[in-house]
Short mmCIF file of C-alpha atoms (C1' of nucleotides) in Angstrom, two decimals:
data_model
loop_
_atom_site.label_atom_id
_atom_site.label_comp_id
_atom_site.label_asym_id
_atom_site.label_seq_id
_atom_site.Cartn_x
_atom_site.Cartn_y
_atom_site.Cartn_z
CA MET A 9 -134.18 -57.43 -52.48
CA TYR A 10 -133.58 -59.92 -55.24
CA ASP A 11 -136.27 -62.55 -55.61
CA PHE A 12 -134.55 -65.89 -55.83
CA ALA A 13 -137.82 -67.71 -55.99
CA SER A 14 -138.24 -66.48 -59.57
CA GLU A 15 -134.92 -68.12 -60.52
CA SER A 16 -135.06 -71.77 -61.49
CA THR A 17 -132.14 -74.22 -61.29
CA PRO A 18 -132.72 -76.21 -64.47
CA ALA A 19 -131.39 -79.73 -64.58
CA GLY A 20 -130.13 -79.22 -68.10
CA ILE A 21 -130.60 -81.22 -71.31
CA ASP A 22 -128.52 -84.35 -71.81
CA TYR A 23 -126.08 -83.21 -69.17
CA ALA A 24 -124.51 -85.90 -67.07
CA PRO A 25 -123.58 -84.14 -63.86
CA ILE A 26 -120.12 -84.74 -62.52
CA GLY A 27 -117.89 -83.53 -59.79
CA SER A 28 -118.79 -80.36 -58.06
CA ARG A 29 -122.34 -81.18 -57.02
CA ASP A 30 -121.35 -84.52 -55.42
CA LEU A 31 -118.39 -82.75 -53.89
CA CYS A 32 -120.41 -80.08 -52.29
CA ASP A 33 -122.73 -82.69 -50.83
CA VAL A 34 -119.79 -84.29 -49.06
CA VAL A 35 -118.55 -80.96 -47.80
CA ASN A 36 -121.96 -79.89 -46.63
CA ALA A 37 -122.67 -83.14 -44.87
CA ASP A 38 -119.39 -82.73 -43.09
CA CYS A 39 -119.74 -79.08 -42.26
CA GLY A 40 -123.31 -79.63 -41.14
CA ARG A 41 -124.45 -76.99 -43.69
CA ARG A 42 -123.37 -74.12 -41.51
CA SER A 43 -125.59 -71.45 -42.97
CA ASP A 44 -123.39 -68.67 -41.59
CA ALA A 45 -120.85 -69.50 -44.34
CA VAL A 46 -123.49 -68.63 -46.96
CA ARG A 47 -123.32 -65.05 -48.19
CA LEU A 48 -125.25 -62.87 -50.61
CA TYR A 49 -123.17 -61.20 -53.28
CA ASP A 50 -124.23 -58.07 -55.09
CA LEU A 51 -124.09 -57.68 -58.85
CA HIS A 52 -120.41 -57.16 -59.84
CA GLU A 53 -119.21 -57.94 -56.31
CA HIS A 54 -116.15 -60.10 -56.27
CA LEU A 55 -115.81 -63.46 -54.51
CA PHE A 56 -112.04 -63.13 -54.84
CA PHE A 57 -109.39 -61.34 -56.87
CA ASP A 58 -106.40 -62.55 -58.88
CA GLY A 59 -103.50 -62.54 -56.41
CA ASP A 60 -105.60 -62.98 -53.22
CA GLU A 61 -104.49 -65.61 -50.77
CA ILE A 62 -106.66 -68.74 -51.05
CA CYS A 63 -108.47 -69.09 -47.71
CA GLN A 64 -111.66 -70.54 -48.94
CA ILE A 65 -113.37 -71.83 -52.07
CA TYR A 66 -116.99 -71.23 -53.07
CA GLU A 67 -120.03 -73.30 -53.90
CA ILE A 68 -122.48 -71.27 -55.97
CA ILE A 69 -125.95 -71.78 -54.55
CA GLU A 70 -128.03 -69.35 -56.55
CA GLY A 71 -127.14 -66.83 -59.26
CA TYR A 72 -124.13 -66.79 -61.58
CA VAL A 73 -120.48 -65.81 -61.41
CA CYS A 74 -117.69 -65.52 -63.94
CA VAL A 75 -114.09 -66.46 -63.44
CA TYR A 76 -111.72 -64.28 -65.42
CA LYS A 77 -108.22 -62.92 -65.76
CA LEU A 78 -107.16 -59.38 -66.70
CA MET A 79 -104.10 -58.23 -68.58
CA SER A 80 -102.41 -55.04 -67.39
CA ASP A 81 -103.82 -53.09 -70.36
CA GLY A 82 -107.38 -54.17 -69.58
CA ARG A 83 -107.84 -57.07 -72.03
CA ARG A 84 -109.91 -59.70 -70.28
CA GLN A 85 -110.35 -63.43 -70.69
CA VAL A 86 -113.36 -65.10 -69.07
CA ILE A 87 -112.16 -68.57 -68.04
CA SER A 88 -115.49 -70.06 -67.03
CA PHE A 89 -118.98 -69.28 -65.80
CA GLY A 90 -120.12 -70.60 -62.43
CA PHE A 91 -123.69 -71.85 -62.23
CA PRO A 92 -125.66 -73.01 -59.19
CA GLY A 93 -123.98 -76.17 -57.89
CA ASP A 94 -120.59 -75.27 -59.34
CA LEU A 95 -117.43 -75.03 -57.28
CA VAL A 96 -115.29 -71.94 -57.88
CA GLY A 97 -111.80 -70.96 -56.79
CA PHE A 98 -110.29 -74.42 -56.31
CA SER A 99 -106.51 -74.58 -56.74
CA VAL A 100 -103.45 -75.97 -55.03
CA ASP A 101 -101.60 -72.65 -55.29
CA GLN A 102 -101.20 -70.36 -52.33
CA THR A 103 -102.83 -67.46 -54.19
CA HIS A 104 -105.63 -67.17 -56.71
CA ARG A 105 -104.47 -66.81 -60.33
CA PHE A 106 -107.92 -65.61 -61.46
CA SER A 107 -110.70 -63.34 -60.25
CA ALA A 108 -114.34 -64.32 -59.69
CA GLU A 109 -117.17 -61.82 -59.96
CA ALA A 110 -120.94 -62.12 -59.46
CA ILE A 111 -122.65 -61.45 -62.79
CA THR A 112 -126.07 -61.54 -61.13
CA MET A 113 -126.88 -61.15 -57.49
CA CYS A 114 -125.99 -64.51 -56.06
CA ARG A 115 -125.61 -66.65 -52.99
CA ALA A 116 -122.49 -68.67 -52.41
CA ARG A 117 -121.21 -70.85 -49.61
CA ALA A 118 -117.60 -70.24 -48.59
CA ILE A 119 -115.80 -73.45 -47.71
CA PRO A 120 -112.58 -72.85 -45.73
CA MET A 121 -109.47 -74.47 -47.19
CA GLN A 122 -108.81 -76.08 -43.84
CA ALA A 123 -112.09 -77.94 -44.18
CA ILE A 124 -111.06 -79.11 -47.67
CA ASP A 125 -107.60 -80.10 -46.49
CA LYS A 126 -109.07 -81.97 -43.51
CA LEU A 127 -111.48 -83.84 -45.75
CA VAL A 128 -108.64 -84.72 -48.14
CA GLU A 129 -106.69 -86.08 -45.13
CA ASP A 130 -109.51 -87.93 -43.48
CA ARG A 131 -111.72 -89.12 -46.27
CA PRO A 132 -110.11 -90.89 -49.18
CA ASP A 133 -113.37 -90.83 -51.14
CA PHE A 134 -113.43 -87.04 -50.92
CA SER A 135 -109.93 -86.81 -52.30
CA ARG A 136 -111.05 -89.00 -55.22
CA LYS A 137 -114.11 -86.83 -55.85
CA LEU A 138 -111.96 -83.71 -55.85
CA LEU A 139 -109.59 -85.41 -58.28
CA ARG A 140 -112.55 -86.28 -60.59
CA PHE A 141 -113.69 -82.69 -60.34
CA ALA A 142 -110.25 -81.29 -61.24
CA ALA A 143 -109.83 -83.72 -64.14
CA PHE A 144 -113.28 -82.76 -65.46
CA GLU A 145 -112.48 -79.07 -65.29
CA LEU A 146 -109.12 -79.77 -66.98
CA ALA A 147 -110.74 -81.55 -69.91
CA ASN A 148 -113.22 -78.66 -70.25
CA ALA A 149 -110.49 -76.04 -70.25
CA ARG A 150 -108.64 -77.99 -72.91
CA GLU A 151 -111.71 -78.31 -75.10
CA GLN A 152 -112.23 -74.56 -74.72
CA LEU A 153 -108.68 -74.07 -76.06
CA LEU A 154 -109.75 -75.70 -79.33
CA THR A 155 -112.82 -73.53 -79.60
CA VAL A 156 -111.09 -70.26 -78.84
CA ALA A 157 -107.96 -70.91 -80.93
CA ARG A 158 -109.31 -72.63 -83.98
CA LYS A 159 -112.97 -71.92 -84.56
CA SER A 160 -114.55 -69.00 -86.48
CA ALA A 161 -116.75 -66.47 -84.69
CA THR A 162 -119.86 -68.25 -85.96
CA GLU A 163 -118.62 -71.62 -84.78
CA LYS A 164 -117.62 -70.20 -81.39
CA LEU A 165 -121.08 -68.83 -80.74
CA ALA A 166 -122.76 -72.02 -81.89
CA THR A 167 -120.44 -74.09 -79.65
CA PHE A 168 -121.16 -71.79 -76.73
CA LEU A 169 -124.90 -71.96 -77.19
CA VAL A 170 -124.94 -75.76 -77.60
CA ALA A 171 -122.83 -76.22 -74.47
CA LEU A 172 -125.07 -73.84 -72.52
CA ILE A 173 -128.22 -75.60 -73.75
CA GLN A 174 -126.84 -79.06 -72.85
CA ARG A 175 -125.99 -77.96 -69.32
CA HIS A 176 -128.54 -75.37 -68.45
CA GLY A 177 -131.25 -75.37 -71.12
CA HIS A 178 -134.84 -76.39 -70.32
CA ARG A 179 -137.93 -77.37 -72.32
CA THR A 180 -141.09 -75.27 -72.18
CA ASP A 181 -144.08 -76.42 -74.33
CA GLY A 182 -141.66 -78.53 -76.35
CA ASP A 183 -139.42 -75.53 -77.07
CA ILE A 184 -135.80 -75.49 -75.94
CA ILE A 185 -135.21 -72.36 -73.98
CA VAL A 186 -131.91 -71.16 -72.55
CA GLU A 187 -131.21 -68.11 -70.45
CA LEU A 188 -128.08 -66.05 -70.98
CA PRO A 189 -127.40 -64.66 -67.49
CA MET A 190 -124.18 -63.08 -68.78
CA THR A 191 -123.82 -59.89 -70.85
CA ARG A 192 -122.56 -59.83 -74.47
CA THR A 193 -119.26 -58.53 -73.04
CA ASP A 194 -118.90 -61.63 -70.86
CA ILE A 195 -119.68 -63.90 -73.82
CA ALA A 196 -117.19 -62.04 -76.01
CA ASP A 197 -114.47 -62.24 -73.37
CA TYR A 198 -115.18 -65.95 -72.94
CA LEU A 199 -114.89 -66.71 -76.64
CA GLY A 200 -112.06 -64.32 -77.49
CA LEU A 201 -114.30 -61.99 -79.55
CA THR A 202 -115.68 -58.44 -79.25
CA ILE A 203 -119.23 -57.50 -78.21
CA GLU A 204 -119.92 -56.28 -81.75
CA THR A 205 -118.97 -59.62 -83.28
CA VAL A 206 -121.05 -61.52 -80.70
CA SER A 207 -123.99 -59.28 -81.45
CA ARG A 208 -123.60 -59.63 -85.23
CA VAL A 209 -123.40 -63.46 -85.08
CA ILE A 210 -126.43 -63.69 -82.80
CA SER A 211 -128.34 -61.48 -85.27
CA LYS A 212 -127.19 -63.74 -88.10
CA PHE A 213 -128.46 -66.82 -86.24
CA ARG A 214 -131.74 -65.03 -85.74
CA ARG A 215 -132.10 -64.06 -89.43
CA ALA A 216 -131.13 -67.63 -90.44
CA GLY A 217 -133.99 -68.99 -88.31
CA LEU A 218 -131.76 -70.91 -85.90
CA ILE A 219 -132.85 -69.09 -82.77
CA GLU A 220 -135.35 -66.46 -81.56
CA LEU A 221 -134.80 -63.87 -78.88
CA THR A 222 -137.84 -62.88 -76.81
CA HIS A 223 -135.45 -60.80 -74.71
CA PRO A 224 -131.72 -60.22 -75.30
CA THR A 225 -131.12 -62.75 -72.51
CA THR A 226 -133.66 -65.40 -73.46
CA VAL A 227 -132.93 -67.71 -76.40
CA ARG A 228 -135.55 -70.01 -77.91
CA VAL A 229 -133.79 -72.63 -80.02
CA VAL A 230 -135.59 -73.16 -83.33
CA ASP A 231 -133.15 -75.51 -85.11
CA MET A 232 -131.00 -77.36 -82.64
CA ASP A 233 -129.63 -79.80 -85.20
CA ARG A 234 -128.31 -77.03 -87.46
CA LEU A 235 -126.84 -75.27 -84.47
CA ARG A 236 -125.06 -78.52 -83.47
CA GLY A 237 -123.78 -78.86 -87.01
CA ILE A 238 -122.28 -75.34 -86.99
CA ALA A 239 -120.73 -76.00 -83.56
CA GLU A 240 -118.89 -79.06 -84.86
CA ILE A 241 -117.73 -77.88 -88.26
CA GLY A 242 -118.60 -74.61 -89.97
CA MET B 18 -80.75 -96.05 -83.67
CA TYR B 19 -81.42 -92.79 -81.87
CA ASP B 20 -78.68 -91.72 -79.48
CA PHE B 21 -80.34 -90.73 -76.26
CA ALA B 22 -77.02 -90.02 -74.58
CA SER B 23 -76.79 -86.87 -76.69
CA GLU B 24 -80.05 -85.62 -75.20
CA SER B 25 -79.87 -83.73 -71.97
CA THR B 26 -82.70 -83.29 -69.46
CA PRO B 27 -82.23 -79.66 -68.46
CA ALA B 28 -83.44 -78.66 -65.06
CA GLY B 29 -84.89 -75.43 -66.38
CA ILE B 30 -84.45 -71.79 -65.29
CA ASP B 31 -86.53 -70.52 -62.35
CA TYR B 32 -88.85 -73.43 -62.70
CA ALA B 33 -90.24 -74.83 -59.47
CA PRO B 34 -91.06 -78.44 -60.33
CA ILE B 35 -94.45 -79.67 -59.36
CA GLY B 36 -96.58 -82.68 -59.73
CA SER B 37 -95.69 -85.09 -62.43
CA ARG B 38 -92.08 -85.76 -61.48
CA ASP B 39 -92.87 -86.51 -57.83
CA LEU B 40 -95.83 -88.46 -59.00
CA CYS B 41 -93.80 -90.69 -61.28
CA ASP B 42 -91.37 -91.36 -58.46
CA VAL B 43 -94.17 -92.74 -56.33
CA VAL B 44 -95.49 -94.85 -59.16
CA ASN B 45 -92.03 -96.12 -60.02
CA ALA B 46 -91.14 -96.95 -56.45
CA ASP B 47 -94.36 -98.87 -56.21
CA CYS B 48 -94.11 -100.68 -59.54
CA GLY B 49 -90.47 -101.44 -58.85
CA ARG B 50 -89.50 -99.68 -62.10
CA ARG B 51 -90.59 -102.52 -64.27
CA SER B 52 -88.52 -101.72 -67.35
CA ASP B 53 -90.78 -103.88 -69.57
CA ALA B 54 -93.39 -101.09 -69.38
CA VAL B 55 -90.90 -98.68 -71.01
CA ARG B 56 -91.22 -98.48 -74.76
CA LEU B 57 -89.46 -96.67 -77.56
CA TYR B 58 -91.72 -94.56 -79.79
CA ASP B 59 -90.75 -93.57 -83.32
CA LEU B 60 -91.05 -90.05 -84.64
CA HIS B 61 -94.75 -89.38 -85.26
CA GLU B 62 -95.81 -92.58 -83.60
CA HIS B 63 -98.86 -92.15 -81.37
CA LEU B 64 -99.02 -92.98 -77.70
CA PHE B 65 -102.79 -92.89 -77.95
CA PHE B 66 -105.60 -91.47 -80.09
CA ASP B 67 -108.60 -89.31 -79.33
CA GLY B 68 -111.40 -91.78 -78.60
CA ASP B 69 -109.16 -94.65 -77.43
CA GLU B 70 -110.13 -96.39 -74.23
CA ILE B 71 -107.87 -95.24 -71.36
CA CYS B 72 -105.95 -98.31 -70.22
CA GLN B 73 -102.71 -96.67 -69.23
CA ILE B 74 -101.10 -93.26 -68.90
CA TYR B 75 -97.55 -92.34 -69.84
CA GLU B 76 -94.51 -90.89 -68.19
CA ILE B 77 -92.20 -89.36 -70.75
CA ILE B 78 -88.63 -90.49 -69.97
CA GLU B 79 -86.73 -89.12 -72.96
CA GLY B 80 -87.80 -87.19 -76.05
CA TYR B 81 -90.90 -85.07 -76.59
CA VAL B 82 -94.56 -85.60 -77.36
CA CYS B 83 -97.44 -83.32 -78.18
CA VAL B 84 -101.02 -83.67 -77.01
CA TYR B 85 -103.51 -82.39 -79.53
CA LYS B 86 -107.07 -82.51 -80.82
CA LEU B 87 -108.25 -82.57 -84.43
CA MET B 88 -111.42 -81.10 -85.91
CA SER B 89 -113.17 -83.14 -88.59
CA ASP B 90 -111.91 -80.77 -91.32
CA GLY B 91 -108.29 -81.12 -90.20
CA ARG B 92 -107.83 -78.00 -88.10
CA ARG B 93 -105.63 -78.94 -85.19
CA GLN B 94 -105.11 -77.60 -81.70
CA VAL B 95 -102.01 -78.59 -79.75
CA ILE B 96 -103.07 -78.72 -76.11
CA SER B 97 -99.64 -79.20 -74.50
CA PHE B 98 -96.16 -80.51 -75.07
CA GLY B 99 -94.85 -83.38 -72.98
CA PHE B 100 -91.23 -83.15 -71.85
CA PRO B 101 -89.11 -85.69 -69.98
CA GLY B 102 -90.62 -86.20 -66.54
CA ASP B 103 -94.10 -85.13 -67.69
CA LEU B 104 -97.18 -87.30 -67.28
CA VAL B 105 -99.43 -87.56 -70.33
CA GLY B 106 -102.92 -88.97 -70.86
CA PHE B 107 -104.30 -88.58 -67.34
CA SER B 108 -108.06 -88.25 -67.19
CA VAL B 109 -111.05 -89.60 -65.26
CA ASP B 110 -112.97 -90.29 -68.48
CA GLN B 111 -113.32 -93.78 -69.90
CA THR B 112 -111.83 -92.65 -73.25
CA HIS B 113 -109.13 -90.21 -74.30
CA ARG B 114 -110.45 -86.86 -75.53
CA PHE B 115 -107.11 -85.94 -77.13
CA SER B 116 -104.33 -87.63 -79.10
CA ALA B 117 -100.65 -87.83 -78.15
CA GLU B 118 -97.91 -88.12 -80.70
CA ALA B 119 -94.11 -88.41 -80.42
CA ILE B 120 -92.57 -85.32 -82.00
CA THR B 121 -89.07 -86.82 -81.60
CA MET B 122 -88.11 -90.39 -81.04
CA CYS B 123 -88.83 -90.92 -77.43
CA ARG B 124 -89.06 -93.34 -74.55
CA ALA B 125 -92.09 -93.49 -72.34
CA ARG B 126 -93.21 -95.66 -69.46
CA ALA B 127 -96.78 -96.92 -69.67
CA ILE B 128 -98.48 -96.98 -66.26
CA PRO B 129 -101.63 -99.13 -66.21
CA MET B 130 -104.71 -97.35 -64.90
CA GLN B 131 -105.23 -100.25 -62.47
CA ALA B 132 -101.87 -99.31 -60.89
CA ILE B 133 -103.00 -95.68 -60.62
CA ASP B 134 -106.37 -96.67 -59.20
CA LYS B 135 -104.72 -98.98 -56.70
CA LEU B 136 -102.34 -96.31 -55.59
CA VAL B 137 -105.24 -93.87 -55.25
CA GLU B 138 -107.01 -96.43 -53.08
CA ASP B 139 -104.05 -97.47 -50.94
CA ARG B 140 -101.91 -94.40 -50.64
CA PRO B 141 -103.60 -91.17 -49.61
CA ASP B 142 -100.43 -89.19 -50.30
CA PHE B 143 -100.48 -90.41 -53.91
CA SER B 144 -104.06 -89.24 -54.34
CA ARG B 145 -103.00 -85.84 -53.03
CA LYS B 146 -100.06 -85.68 -55.42
CA LEU B 147 -102.29 -86.58 -58.33
CA LEU B 148 -104.64 -83.81 -57.24
CA ARG B 149 -101.81 -81.35 -57.12
CA PHE B 150 -100.77 -82.41 -60.58
CA ALA B 151 -104.27 -82.04 -62.01
CA ALA B 152 -104.76 -78.63 -60.41
CA PHE B 153 -101.39 -77.50 -61.78
CA GLU B 154 -102.32 -78.63 -65.30
CA LEU B 155 -105.71 -76.92 -64.91
CA ALA B 156 -104.14 -73.59 -64.02
CA ASN B 157 -101.76 -73.90 -66.99
CA ALA B 158 -104.55 -74.69 -69.43
CA ARG B 159 -106.46 -71.66 -68.17
CA GLU B 160 -103.48 -69.38 -68.54
CA GLN B 161 -103.08 -70.75 -72.06
CA LEU B 162 -106.66 -69.64 -72.79
CA LEU B 163 -105.70 -66.05 -72.06
CA THR B 164 -102.67 -66.29 -74.35
CA VAL B 165 -104.50 -67.91 -77.23
CA ALA B 166 -107.66 -65.83 -77.04
CA ARG B 167 -106.36 -62.39 -76.21
CA LYS B 168 -102.74 -61.90 -77.20
CA SER B 169 -101.36 -60.77 -80.57
CA ALA B 170 -99.13 -63.10 -82.61
CA THR B 171 -96.05 -61.29 -81.31
CA GLU B 172 -97.16 -61.60 -77.71
CA LYS B 173 -98.05 -65.26 -78.20
CA LEU B 174 -94.62 -66.13 -79.45
CA ALA B 175 -92.90 -64.16 -76.67
CA THR B 176 -95.12 -65.84 -74.08
CA PHE B 177 -94.34 -69.24 -75.56
CA LEU B 178 -90.58 -68.63 -75.60
CA VAL B 179 -90.49 -67.24 -72.05
CA ALA B 180 -92.47 -70.20 -70.71
CA LEU B 181 -90.24 -72.64 -72.59
CA ILE B 182 -87.11 -70.92 -71.26
CA GLN B 183 -88.34 -70.92 -67.69
CA ARG B 184 -89.11 -74.62 -67.80
CA HIS B 185 -86.57 -76.03 -70.16
CA GLY B 186 -83.96 -73.42 -70.89
CA HIS B 187 -80.36 -73.78 -69.79
CA ARG B 188 -77.33 -71.53 -69.47
CA THR B 189 -74.19 -72.10 -71.53
CA ASP B 190 -71.30 -69.64 -71.08
CA GLY B 191 -73.71 -67.21 -69.49
CA ASP B 192 -76.04 -67.35 -72.51
CA ILE B 193 -79.60 -68.56 -72.13
CA ILE B 194 -80.20 -71.32 -74.68
CA VAL B 195 -83.43 -73.10 -75.35
CA GLU B 196 -84.12 -75.94 -77.77
CA LEU B 197 -87.33 -76.07 -79.79
CA PRO B 198 -87.92 -79.77 -80.23
CA MET B 199 -91.21 -79.11 -81.98
CA THR B 200 -91.71 -77.89 -85.58
CA ARG B 201 -93.10 -74.50 -86.57
CA THR B 202 -96.38 -76.32 -87.32
CA ASP B 203 -96.59 -77.62 -83.77
CA ILE B 204 -95.91 -74.14 -82.35
CA ALA B 205 -98.49 -72.62 -84.66
CA ASP B 206 -101.12 -75.15 -83.66
CA TYR B 207 -100.28 -74.61 -80.02
CA LEU B 208 -100.70 -70.81 -80.25
CA GLY B 209 -103.63 -70.70 -82.69
CA LEU B 210 -101.52 -69.29 -85.54
CA THR B 211 -100.20 -70.43 -88.90
CA ILE B 212 -96.64 -71.57 -89.65
CA GLU B 213 -96.06 -68.47 -91.77
CA THR B 214 -97.02 -66.17 -88.93
CA VAL B 215 -94.83 -68.06 -86.48
CA SER B 216 -91.91 -67.84 -88.91
CA ARG B 217 -92.45 -64.13 -89.55
CA VAL B 218 -92.56 -63.29 -85.80
CA ILE B 219 -89.42 -65.30 -85.09
CA SER B 220 -87.66 -63.45 -87.90
CA LYS B 221 -88.89 -60.16 -86.44
CA PHE B 222 -87.48 -61.12 -83.01
CA ARG B 223 -84.19 -61.96 -84.70
CA ARG B 224 -84.02 -58.66 -86.57
CA ALA B 225 -84.94 -56.78 -83.36
CA GLY B 226 -82.00 -58.38 -81.59
CA LEU B 227 -84.10 -60.29 -79.06
CA ILE B 228 -82.93 -63.76 -80.04
CA GLU B 229 -80.45 -65.49 -82.32
CA LEU B 230 -80.95 -68.79 -84.13
CA THR B 231 -77.87 -70.95 -84.64
CA HIS B 232 -80.22 -73.59 -86.05
CA PRO B 233 -83.97 -73.31 -86.63
CA THR B 234 -84.44 -75.35 -83.45
CA THR B 235 -81.86 -73.68 -81.24
CA VAL B 236 -82.62 -70.28 -79.71
CA ARG B 237 -80.03 -68.12 -77.95
CA VAL B 238 -81.82 -65.47 -75.94
CA VAL B 239 -80.11 -62.08 -76.28
CA ASP B 240 -82.60 -59.82 -74.46
CA MET B 241 -84.62 -61.82 -71.94
CA ASP B 242 -86.04 -58.72 -70.20
CA ARG B 243 -87.45 -57.31 -73.41
CA LEU B 244 -88.87 -60.72 -74.33
CA ARG B 245 -90.55 -60.89 -70.93
CA GLY B 246 -91.93 -57.40 -71.46
CA ILE B 247 -93.53 -58.37 -74.77
CA ALA B 248 -94.95 -61.57 -73.27
CA GLU B 249 -96.75 -59.56 -70.52
CA ILE B 250 -98.04 -56.63 -72.51
CA GLY B 251 -97.35 -55.81 -76.16
"C1'" DC C 7 -76.22 -84.33 -107.57
"C1'" DG C 8 -81.06 -84.18 -106.82
"C1'" DG C 9 -85.24 -84.83 -104.17
"C1'" DC C 10 -87.52 -83.81 -100.11
"C1'" DC C 11 -89.08 -81.34 -96.35
"C1'" DA C 12 -89.03 -77.65 -93.04
"C1'" DG C 13 -88.67 -73.06 -92.90
"C1'" DT C 14 -88.70 -68.27 -94.82
"C1'" DT C 15 -90.42 -64.40 -97.37
"C1'" DG C 16 -93.64 -61.83 -100.31
"C1'" DA C 17 -98.19 -60.24 -102.28
"C1'" DG C 18 -102.94 -60.00 -101.80
"C1'" DT C 19 -107.19 -61.03 -99.18
"C1'" DG C 20 -110.71 -61.64 -95.61
"C1'" DT C 21 -112.38 -62.16 -90.99
"C1'" DG C 22 -113.04 -59.93 -87.15
"C1'" DG C 23 -111.61 -55.55 -84.71
"C1'" DT C 24 -112.21 -50.37 -84.21
"C1'" DC C 25 -114.80 -46.41 -84.11
"C1'" DA C 26 -119.12 -44.35 -84.17
"C1'" DA C 27 -124.09 -43.70 -84.42
"C1'" DT C 28 -128.48 -45.47 -82.98
"C1'" DC C 29 -131.92 -48.26 -80.62
"C1'" DG C 30 -134.37 -50.07 -76.56
"C1'" DT C 31 -134.94 -50.93 -71.88
"C1'" DT C 32 -134.63 -49.56 -67.20
"C1'" DG C 33 -134.57 -46.56 -63.58
"C1'" DT C 34 -134.60 -41.91 -61.56
"C1'" DG C 35 -136.12 -37.34 -60.63
"C1'" DG C 36 -138.88 -33.28 -61.74
"C1'" DC D 13 -146.60 -39.31 -65.69
"C1'" DC D 14 -143.12 -37.95 -68.64
"C1'" DA D 15 -138.23 -36.51 -69.58
"C1'" DC D 16 -133.89 -37.81 -69.43
"C1'" DA D 17 -129.85 -40.30 -68.23
"C1'" DA D 18 -127.48 -44.59 -68.26
"C1'" DC D 19 -126.36 -48.79 -70.00
"C1'" DG D 20 -126.49 -52.79 -72.84
"C1'" DA D 21 -127.25 -54.23 -77.38
"C1'" DT D 22 -127.37 -53.54 -82.35
"C1'" DT D 23 -125.87 -51.98 -86.81
"C1'" DG D 24 -122.83 -49.72 -90.18
"C1'" DA D 25 -118.40 -48.07 -92.32
"C1'" DC D 26 -113.80 -48.72 -92.40
"C1'" DC D 27 -109.40 -50.84 -91.31
"C1'" DA D 28 -105.63 -53.97 -89.80
"C1'" DC D 29 -103.74 -58.17 -88.35
"C1'" DA D 30 -103.17 -62.55 -89.41
"C1'" DC D 31 -104.44 -65.98 -93.09
"C1'" DT D 32 -103.99 -67.80 -97.89
"C1'" DC D 33 -101.55 -68.75 -101.79
"C1'" DA D 34 -97.22 -69.01 -103.86
"C1'" DA D 35 -92.32 -68.82 -104.69
"C1'" DC D 36 -88.02 -69.58 -102.87
"C1'" DT D 37 -84.10 -71.08 -99.58
"C1'" DG D 38 -81.36 -74.24 -97.04
"C1'" DG D 39 -80.21 -78.44 -94.80
"C1'" DC D 40 -80.29 -83.44 -94.90
"C1'" DC D 41 -80.14 -87.90 -96.89
"C1'" DG D 42 -80.18 -91.17 -100.56
#
DNA sequence: CGGCCAGTTGAGTGTGGTCAATCGTTGTGG
DNA sequence: CCACAACGATTGACCACACTCAACTGGCCG
């Protein structure tokens, strides 16, 4: 059995929370936190598939998921990563246009669409929160377009690391540490690169003294300013 | 003076309208179509700039705009194109994170954010429509990520043309015709390519008998099925 | 007619992809 | 406890697709 106690839910560094966390609070207050809707998902288990009917959306409680889309020949684009507190699978379509997969063992609360619809009907403040959430996600997706379409491999990785640090990094003995719960493949598919390129750039950052890796999934940031600089320009 | 009468507002081919058009109807009904809020924009005039405070959002009435973001070294990513009926500049942030520029002379109605906020407060159905609109835009931006990050130049152009045809194409004497109101530069910056590559791929499509160009901006689609095939796979 | 600008086409280059070998960790079974 | 398999990550050699630089074309307007 997976030990969730060993997982922390870091508050993040300079990250102003918006949207999903507030949203989930409203939903939970209203649903009375029905724990039966919370489920454990195995590594690589899917929350939903591209094409599935949308019956419920998911609040990630512990662990990590990735939202992605496949092409018929197997090429994959990771759209976003879902961290604890994030809301995944929201749409106004009848069917999902993306798939969501657990990239660690994780716990998620399924929120029936009827509950969402009812809240939208009954509680105008909920509707507004949902709107804020959607607009926030929209701005993020659009920023990601710039990164993926116009930045070099080096800039992409720096941008990815900086964003991850801002949202999910934590300080330990004055050092900035960030965990990479996703594999190199997931990172590559998120940034429109290959695993080899991701690996090469990370090694380059290591040789350049920007970061250190105690473990392939644990990054200690040595020179945050330089990393930020690379993320912005090149 | 630009002759708007010569511009048509095509209904599009297999395009189920969603969001912005309904939305604008609600706004207009409520604002009583105050024509003083409608302005003419010159070619290359900006509706707003990245960083501007958000005081109003815009309904495109006639003509075309592009929403984009610049990097400090001049690299540009076009986020979306705004067509007649589209709503541009919506966000929940205090400031715009993108710029919007008229790519033809165009007319747009400025809708003050106070009006939007008031409608969100007073009319729950408006809030829902706005939510539908945001969710629709979100799904589009995410699909665009797949195209930009994972498809080849050929596939990108095919995808772009197919989408443009579905939304804004029209039939004339049984032929499918679509206008390209944007320059090759705009297309390139939308797809994460260069003008030269865009030009080469269009020439390739022409030589392959997929399309014909009566004018660099007017595409007659000869083989829609094959174009669709290329857009999906390769 | 000439200048201007968007678009097209060509030649050469470079960034990141492909293919392949190796390393390191984890987990399983003898 | 060690051997081995399995898998993710790393590194290297080579290659191709799209970019860069450059010349040229064609339409439009003064």
